[in-house]
Amino acid sequence: MSSRLLSLLVFSLATSGLLAQSTPQTQEPEPSVQSLLERIQRLEKRIGELEDHQRGQAAVSAGSSGSAAVDNTKAPQTNAVLEQPASHENAPSTTAVREAERHYPSLQIRGFGDVDFSATDKKGSVSGFNLGQFVLHFASPLSEKVSYFGELSFTAQPAAYEVQVERSIIRYDYNDYFKISFGKYHTPISYWNTAFHHGAWLQTTVSRPEMVRFGGTFIPIHFVGLQAEGNIPSGGLGLGYNVGLGNGRSSILSKAGDSGDANDNRAWVASVFARPARLYGLQFGGAVYRDKLTPQPGRNFEELITSAHLVWTKEHPEFLSEFANVHHRDVLTSNTYNSQAFYIQLAYRLPWQENKWKPYYRFEYIHKPESDPVFLDVSDLVGSTVGVRYDITNYAAFKGEYRNSRIGKDEPRVNGGFFQTAFTF
Amino acid sequence: MMAYWKHASIALLLGCVCLSLLENLAGQNRDVDVAVVVHPDTPVSNLGLTEVRKVFLGDRQYWSTNIPVVLLIRAPVARERNVVLKIIYQMSESQFKQYWIAKIFRAESASAPKVVYSNDMANDLVTAIPGAIAFIDARDVRAGAKVLRVDGRLPGEAGYPLR
């Protein structure tokens, strides 16, 4: 008897343990209940409005039979739904349908921000906090086929904030295979440049790789002109393309030709990428960019950039790699210069503590010929970054990283610690 | 003392029976297929799982030139949403949210999937909005709804991938 009781006791302890383990799961539905309550409140409000509207209509139609027709013309999109017989048991809820319908324009605003701290052992450097970029993103469908996207950045400068229109795009979608847009873009010559834009929260690391640094000149970050993009019918290979024609770089190489072209020569860019269906998460592709640069009046250089990327966007692991070669040819002397840059970044979202931790490592490299007269601001670079990202919530993260890099030939290595809290709102 | 243990053991046994019944019930619920339902005018009737993924990732945005895809997805903690996140997106809830923020930020899509709060609401909207596509518990799909075959199979058939 005592052995039976003992086994029952052990069993009950095990059961209570299981039940205790399941307790956190029962807490999960809280947000759903909250959202349902909010929805019920909205629906009740809506029903009230509809009842008021119905009462009003009944009163008006009693006085004038013509006003109902006027009401119908005010809401042509919902007529198809309203005309369905109300007695039908499967008749869609008009309130829900009306709420779900697209309204044009339908502006959505999202913001990104970050606050940073840095300290390095570089001679003359000053450690301390700085406010990263404050970014506002606008997306607004203007019709079923036309959409607008905009991105504004506010960057702290010693005297004031610098406001920049980073992107301003109006796009017409013909179908999945052809979408044409006009405006200012991030040049699709680099994966990073078009994947993370100015949203520090979106990228795993504190900073962008040096080859795609904002304000840098290795590749043209921005592009003003027109762009066609879409899918290429390719079955499971999942091919896509981008083709653009624009102003190219301005006389300040880090800037795009927002206010006009620096010379009477258009730049063009073309990229092709693949997202194979059977290897969900994989993307690889290449791009070509051609431009004529006029950094100083009377000095012209042809620029040809070729790049390739291979990424695995899932986080178990995440793998990002890019390579770019920038070829310059002096139109006057026919001298040519080739510069190369690449980075490899590896990260892994750890399965513990609700997947909040994500350690990462990045190696990056830049080489340019010392004699290249275009890349006066570009330095050779060999550097490693190791760090960790901790997602505080679904919309905010802490990042901390250590960097060891050598910038310039025969220069001493620089060590630094960088911390960032990045968020979206 | 003996009577106390007798009652305790009976209560425990009853508890075990209840637990196993509940687990069976939950298990049955887990095994129910999730149907892919589209608006009746949508010009497709069969999609591969990879094609369904492409649609829900926002990589395919048009059924045809004039019919845009309208994605409907259940609110968090609904079983249908969990199935979609696990099998279609292969993402956690936070990864899913981040994915759509990034998608809109990249100007690849003008809006995220519309959230529906019940299968009734999903049935309503998928019937009313041209181009709409939704995941609905196969038991809740209304008669006459257009249910897609996934990899050539309908819900309830052997090898149906969404459950």
mmCIF file of C-alpha atoms in Angstrom, chain A residues 89-257:
data_model
loop_
_atom_site.group_PDB
_atom_site.id
_atom_site.type_symbol
_atom_site.label_atom_id
_atom_site.label_comp_id
_atom_site.label_asym_id
_atom_site.label_seq_id
_atom_site.Cartn_x
_atom_site.Cartn_y
_atom_site.Cartn_z
ATOM 1 C CA GLU A 89 -26.683 33.705 -43.437
ATOM 2 C CA ASN A 90 -23.251 34.052 -45.015
ATOM 3 C CA ALA A 91 -23.572 37.737 -45.814
ATOM 4 C CA PRO A 92 -20.275 39.426 -44.966
ATOM 5 C CA SER A 93 -20.255 41.819 -42.030
ATOM 6 C CA THR A 94 -20.282 45.219 -43.695
ATOM 7 C CA THR A 95 -18.498 46.800 -40.761
ATOM 8 C CA ALA A 96 -15.597 44.394 -40.959
ATOM 9 C CA VAL A 97 -15.420 44.703 -44.727
ATOM 10 C CA ARG A 98 -15.532 48.469 -44.588
ATOM 11 C CA GLU A 99 -12.737 48.497 -42.021
ATOM 12 C CA ALA A 100 -10.620 46.171 -44.112
ATOM 13 C CA GLU A 101 -11.114 48.023 -47.370
ATOM 14 C CA ARG A 102 -8.226 50.051 -48.646
ATOM 15 C CA HIS A 103 -8.694 53.775 -48.497
ATOM 16 C CA TYR A 104 -6.582 56.096 -50.572
ATOM 17 C CA PRO A 105 -4.324 57.740 -49.692
ATOM 18 C CA SER A 106 -3.560 55.682 -46.640
ATOM 19 C CA LEU A 107 -0.504 57.131 -44.954
ATOM 20 C CA GLN A 108 1.499 55.039 -42.529
ATOM 21 C CA ILE A 109 4.381 56.611 -40.638
ATOM 22 C CA ARG A 110 7.103 54.688 -38.880
ATOM 23 C CA GLY A 111 10.103 56.048 -37.078
ATOM 24 C CA PHE A 112 13.549 54.674 -36.336
ATOM 25 C CA GLY A 113 16.049 56.003 -33.859
ATOM 26 C CA ASP A 114 19.192 55.059 -32.012
ATOM 27 C CA VAL A 115 21.370 56.350 -29.212
ATOM 28 C CA ASP A 116 25.036 55.432 -29.257
ATOM 29 C CA PHE A 117 28.106 55.389 -27.079
ATOM 30 C CA SER A 118 31.616 54.902 -28.379
ATOM 31 C CA ALA A 119 35.135 54.834 -26.984
ATOM 32 C CA THR A 120 38.321 54.012 -28.885
ATOM 33 C CA ASP A 121 42.050 54.120 -28.258
ATOM 34 C CA LYS A 122 42.649 56.117 -31.423
ATOM 35 C CA LYS A 123 44.862 59.140 -30.788
ATOM 36 C CA GLY A 124 42.807 62.290 -30.429
ATOM 37 C CA SER A 125 39.451 60.513 -30.365
ATOM 38 C CA VAL A 126 36.807 61.565 -27.845
ATOM 39 C CA SER A 127 34.581 59.042 -26.196
ATOM 40 C CA GLY A 128 30.968 59.738 -25.359
ATOM 41 C CA PHE A 129 27.341 59.529 -26.313
ATOM 42 C CA ASN A 130 25.802 60.668 -29.530
ATOM 43 C CA LEU A 131 22.323 60.688 -30.894
ATOM 44 C CA GLY A 132 22.175 58.515 -33.975
ATOM 45 C CA GLN A 133 19.939 59.229 -36.903
ATOM 46 C CA PHE A 134 16.308 59.999 -36.261
ATOM 47 C CA VAL A 135 14.463 58.593 -39.262
ATOM 48 C CA LEU A 136 10.876 58.916 -40.393
ATOM 49 C CA HIS A 137 9.482 56.586 -43.024
ATOM 50 C CA PHE A 138 6.285 57.232 -44.926
ATOM 51 C CA ALA A 139 4.358 54.674 -46.967
ATOM 52 C CA SER A 140 1.103 55.531 -48.621
ATOM 53 C CA PRO A 141 -0.822 53.600 -51.242
ATOM 54 C CA LEU A 142 -2.386 56.187 -53.552
ATOM 55 C CA SER A 143 -4.457 53.671 -55.498
ATOM 56 C CA GLU A 144 -4.432 49.932 -56.075
ATOM 57 C CA LYS A 145 -1.442 50.318 -58.361
ATOM 58 C CA VAL A 146 0.320 53.466 -57.211
ATOM 59 C CA SER A 147 2.240 53.889 -53.965
ATOM 60 C CA TYR A 148 4.476 56.488 -52.416
ATOM 61 C CA PHE A 149 7.428 55.830 -50.108
ATOM 62 C CA GLY A 150 9.518 58.469 -48.396
ATOM 63 C CA GLU A 151 12.348 58.518 -45.883
ATOM 64 C CA LEU A 152 13.611 61.545 -43.977
ATOM 65 C CA SER A 153 16.638 61.569 -41.710
ATOM 66 C CA PHE A 154 17.644 64.015 -39.005
ATOM 67 C CA THR A 155 21.322 63.823 -38.150
ATOM 68 C CA ALA A 156 22.895 65.714 -35.270
ATOM 69 C CA GLN A 157 25.618 68.159 -36.325
ATOM 70 C CA PRO A 158 27.651 70.463 -34.028
ATOM 71 C CA ALA A 159 25.507 73.496 -34.860
ATOM 72 C CA ALA A 160 22.137 72.054 -35.843
ATOM 73 C CA TYR A 161 20.330 69.018 -37.170
ATOM 74 C CA GLU A 162 20.879 68.126 -40.811
ATOM 75 C CA VAL A 163 17.660 67.077 -42.521
ATOM 76 C CA GLN A 164 17.991 64.862 -45.579
ATOM 77 C CA VAL A 165 15.478 63.342 -47.955
ATOM 78 C CA GLU A 166 16.979 59.882 -48.100
ATOM 79 C CA ARG A 167 14.349 58.336 -50.343
ATOM 80 C CA SER A 168 11.327 59.682 -52.145
ATOM 81 C CA ILE A 169 9.737 57.213 -54.512
ATOM 82 C CA ILE A 170 6.490 57.080 -56.383
ATOM 83 C CA ARG A 171 5.846 53.667 -57.892
ATOM 84 C CA TYR A 172 3.389 52.261 -60.369
ATOM 85 C CA ASP A 173 2.864 48.493 -60.211
ATOM 86 C CA TYR A 174 1.750 47.033 -63.500
ATOM 87 C CA ASN A 175 2.086 43.501 -62.175
ATOM 88 C CA ASP A 176 4.652 41.381 -60.350
ATOM 89 C CA TYR A 177 6.954 41.446 -63.351
ATOM 90 C CA PHE A 178 7.030 45.159 -63.993
ATOM 91 C CA LYS A 179 6.967 48.002 -61.502
ATOM 92 C CA ILE A 180 8.268 51.404 -62.500
ATOM 93 C CA SER A 181 9.151 54.166 -60.110
ATOM 94 C CA PHE A 182 10.664 57.628 -60.065
ATOM 95 C CA GLY A 183 12.520 59.458 -57.338
ATOM 96 C CA LYS A 184 15.482 59.065 -55.045
ATOM 97 C CA TYR A 185 16.579 55.561 -54.006
ATOM 98 C CA HIS A 186 19.268 53.726 -52.201
ATOM 99 C CA THR A 187 21.303 52.385 -55.113
ATOM 100 C CA PRO A 188 20.647 48.682 -55.696
ATOM 101 C CA ILE A 189 24.359 48.060 -56.188
ATOM 102 C CA SER A 190 24.662 46.657 -52.688
ATOM 103 C CA TYR A 191 22.526 44.251 -50.689
ATOM 104 C CA TRP A 192 23.012 46.068 -47.379
ATOM 105 C CA ASN A 193 22.201 49.405 -48.949
ATOM 106 C CA THR A 194 18.758 48.221 -50.026
ATOM 107 C CA ALA A 195 18.001 45.850 -47.152
ATOM 108 C CA PHE A 196 18.488 48.014 -44.077
ATOM 109 C CA HIS A 197 18.411 51.619 -45.337
ATOM 110 C CA HIS A 198 18.591 53.990 -42.337
ATOM 111 C CA GLY A 199 16.941 51.674 -39.843
ATOM 112 C CA ALA A 200 19.682 50.810 -37.355
ATOM 113 C CA TRP A 201 17.170 48.601 -35.546
ATOM 114 C CA LEU A 202 16.792 46.430 -38.655
ATOM 115 C CA GLN A 203 20.479 45.579 -38.919
ATOM 116 C CA THR A 204 22.099 43.143 -36.522
ATOM 117 C CA THR A 205 25.203 45.238 -35.850
ATOM 118 C CA VAL A 206 25.729 48.745 -34.466
ATOM 119 C CA SER A 207 27.077 50.137 -37.708
ATOM 120 C CA ARG A 208 27.067 49.463 -41.417
ATOM 121 C CA PRO A 209 30.116 47.949 -43.104
ATOM 122 C CA GLU A 210 32.591 50.632 -44.152
ATOM 123 C CA MET A 211 32.061 49.946 -47.871
ATOM 124 C CA VAL A 212 28.411 51.059 -47.568
ATOM 125 C CA ARG A 213 28.857 53.680 -44.848
ATOM 126 C CA PHE A 214 26.578 56.714 -45.052
ATOM 127 C CA GLY A 215 28.721 59.640 -46.107
ATOM 128 C CA GLY A 216 31.256 57.251 -47.569
ATOM 129 C CA THR A 217 32.294 57.292 -51.204
ATOM 130 C CA PHE A 218 33.209 53.713 -52.033
ATOM 131 C CA ILE A 219 29.850 53.053 -53.680
ATOM 132 C CA PRO A 220 27.143 55.578 -54.553
ATOM 133 C CA ILE A 221 24.648 55.252 -51.700
ATOM 134 C CA HIS A 222 21.888 57.229 -53.420
ATOM 135 C CA PHE A 223 20.517 57.311 -56.927
ATOM 136 C CA VAL A 224 18.113 59.868 -58.400
ATOM 137 C CA GLY A 225 16.160 58.873 -61.472
ATOM 138 C CA LEU A 226 13.831 56.078 -62.497
ATOM 139 C CA GLN A 227 13.865 52.410 -61.775
ATOM 140 C CA ALA A 228 12.098 49.348 -63.119
ATOM 141 C CA GLU A 229 11.903 46.254 -60.981
ATOM 142 C CA GLY A 230 10.046 43.000 -60.670
ATOM 143 C CA ASN A 231 10.161 39.240 -60.712
ATOM 144 C CA ILE A 232 11.506 37.260 -63.643
ATOM 145 C CA PRO A 233 9.418 34.187 -64.548
ATOM 146 C CA SER A 234 11.825 31.481 -63.432
ATOM 147 C CA GLY A 235 9.859 28.907 -61.437
ATOM 148 C CA GLY A 236 11.545 27.824 -58.247
ATOM 149 C CA LEU A 237 14.656 29.894 -58.871
ATOM 150 C CA GLY A 238 12.819 33.057 -57.792
ATOM 151 C CA LEU A 239 14.672 35.527 -59.970
ATOM 152 C CA GLY A 240 14.139 39.271 -59.665
ATOM 153 C CA TYR A 241 15.643 42.348 -61.287
ATOM 154 C CA ASN A 242 16.242 46.084 -60.891
ATOM 155 C CA VAL A 243 17.184 48.416 -63.722
ATOM 156 C CA GLY A 244 17.738 52.101 -63.101
ATOM 157 C CA LEU A 245 18.669 55.219 -65.019
ATOM 158 C CA GLY A 246 19.637 58.360 -63.151
ATOM 159 C CA ASN A 247 21.935 61.263 -62.459
ATOM 160 C CA GLY A 248 24.678 59.323 -60.752
ATOM 161 C CA ARG A 249 27.085 60.912 -58.298
ATOM 162 C CA SER A 250 27.316 64.666 -57.902
ATOM 163 C CA SER A 251 30.643 66.497 -57.820
ATOM 164 C CA ILE A 252 30.698 65.660 -54.099
ATOM 165 C CA LEU A 253 31.023 61.928 -54.540
ATOM 166 C CA SER A 254 29.107 60.978 -51.408
ATOM 167 C CA LYS A 255 26.025 62.858 -52.637
ATOM 168 C CA ALA A 256 23.548 62.014 -55.341
ATOM 169 C CA GLY A 257 22.523 64.495 -57.982
#
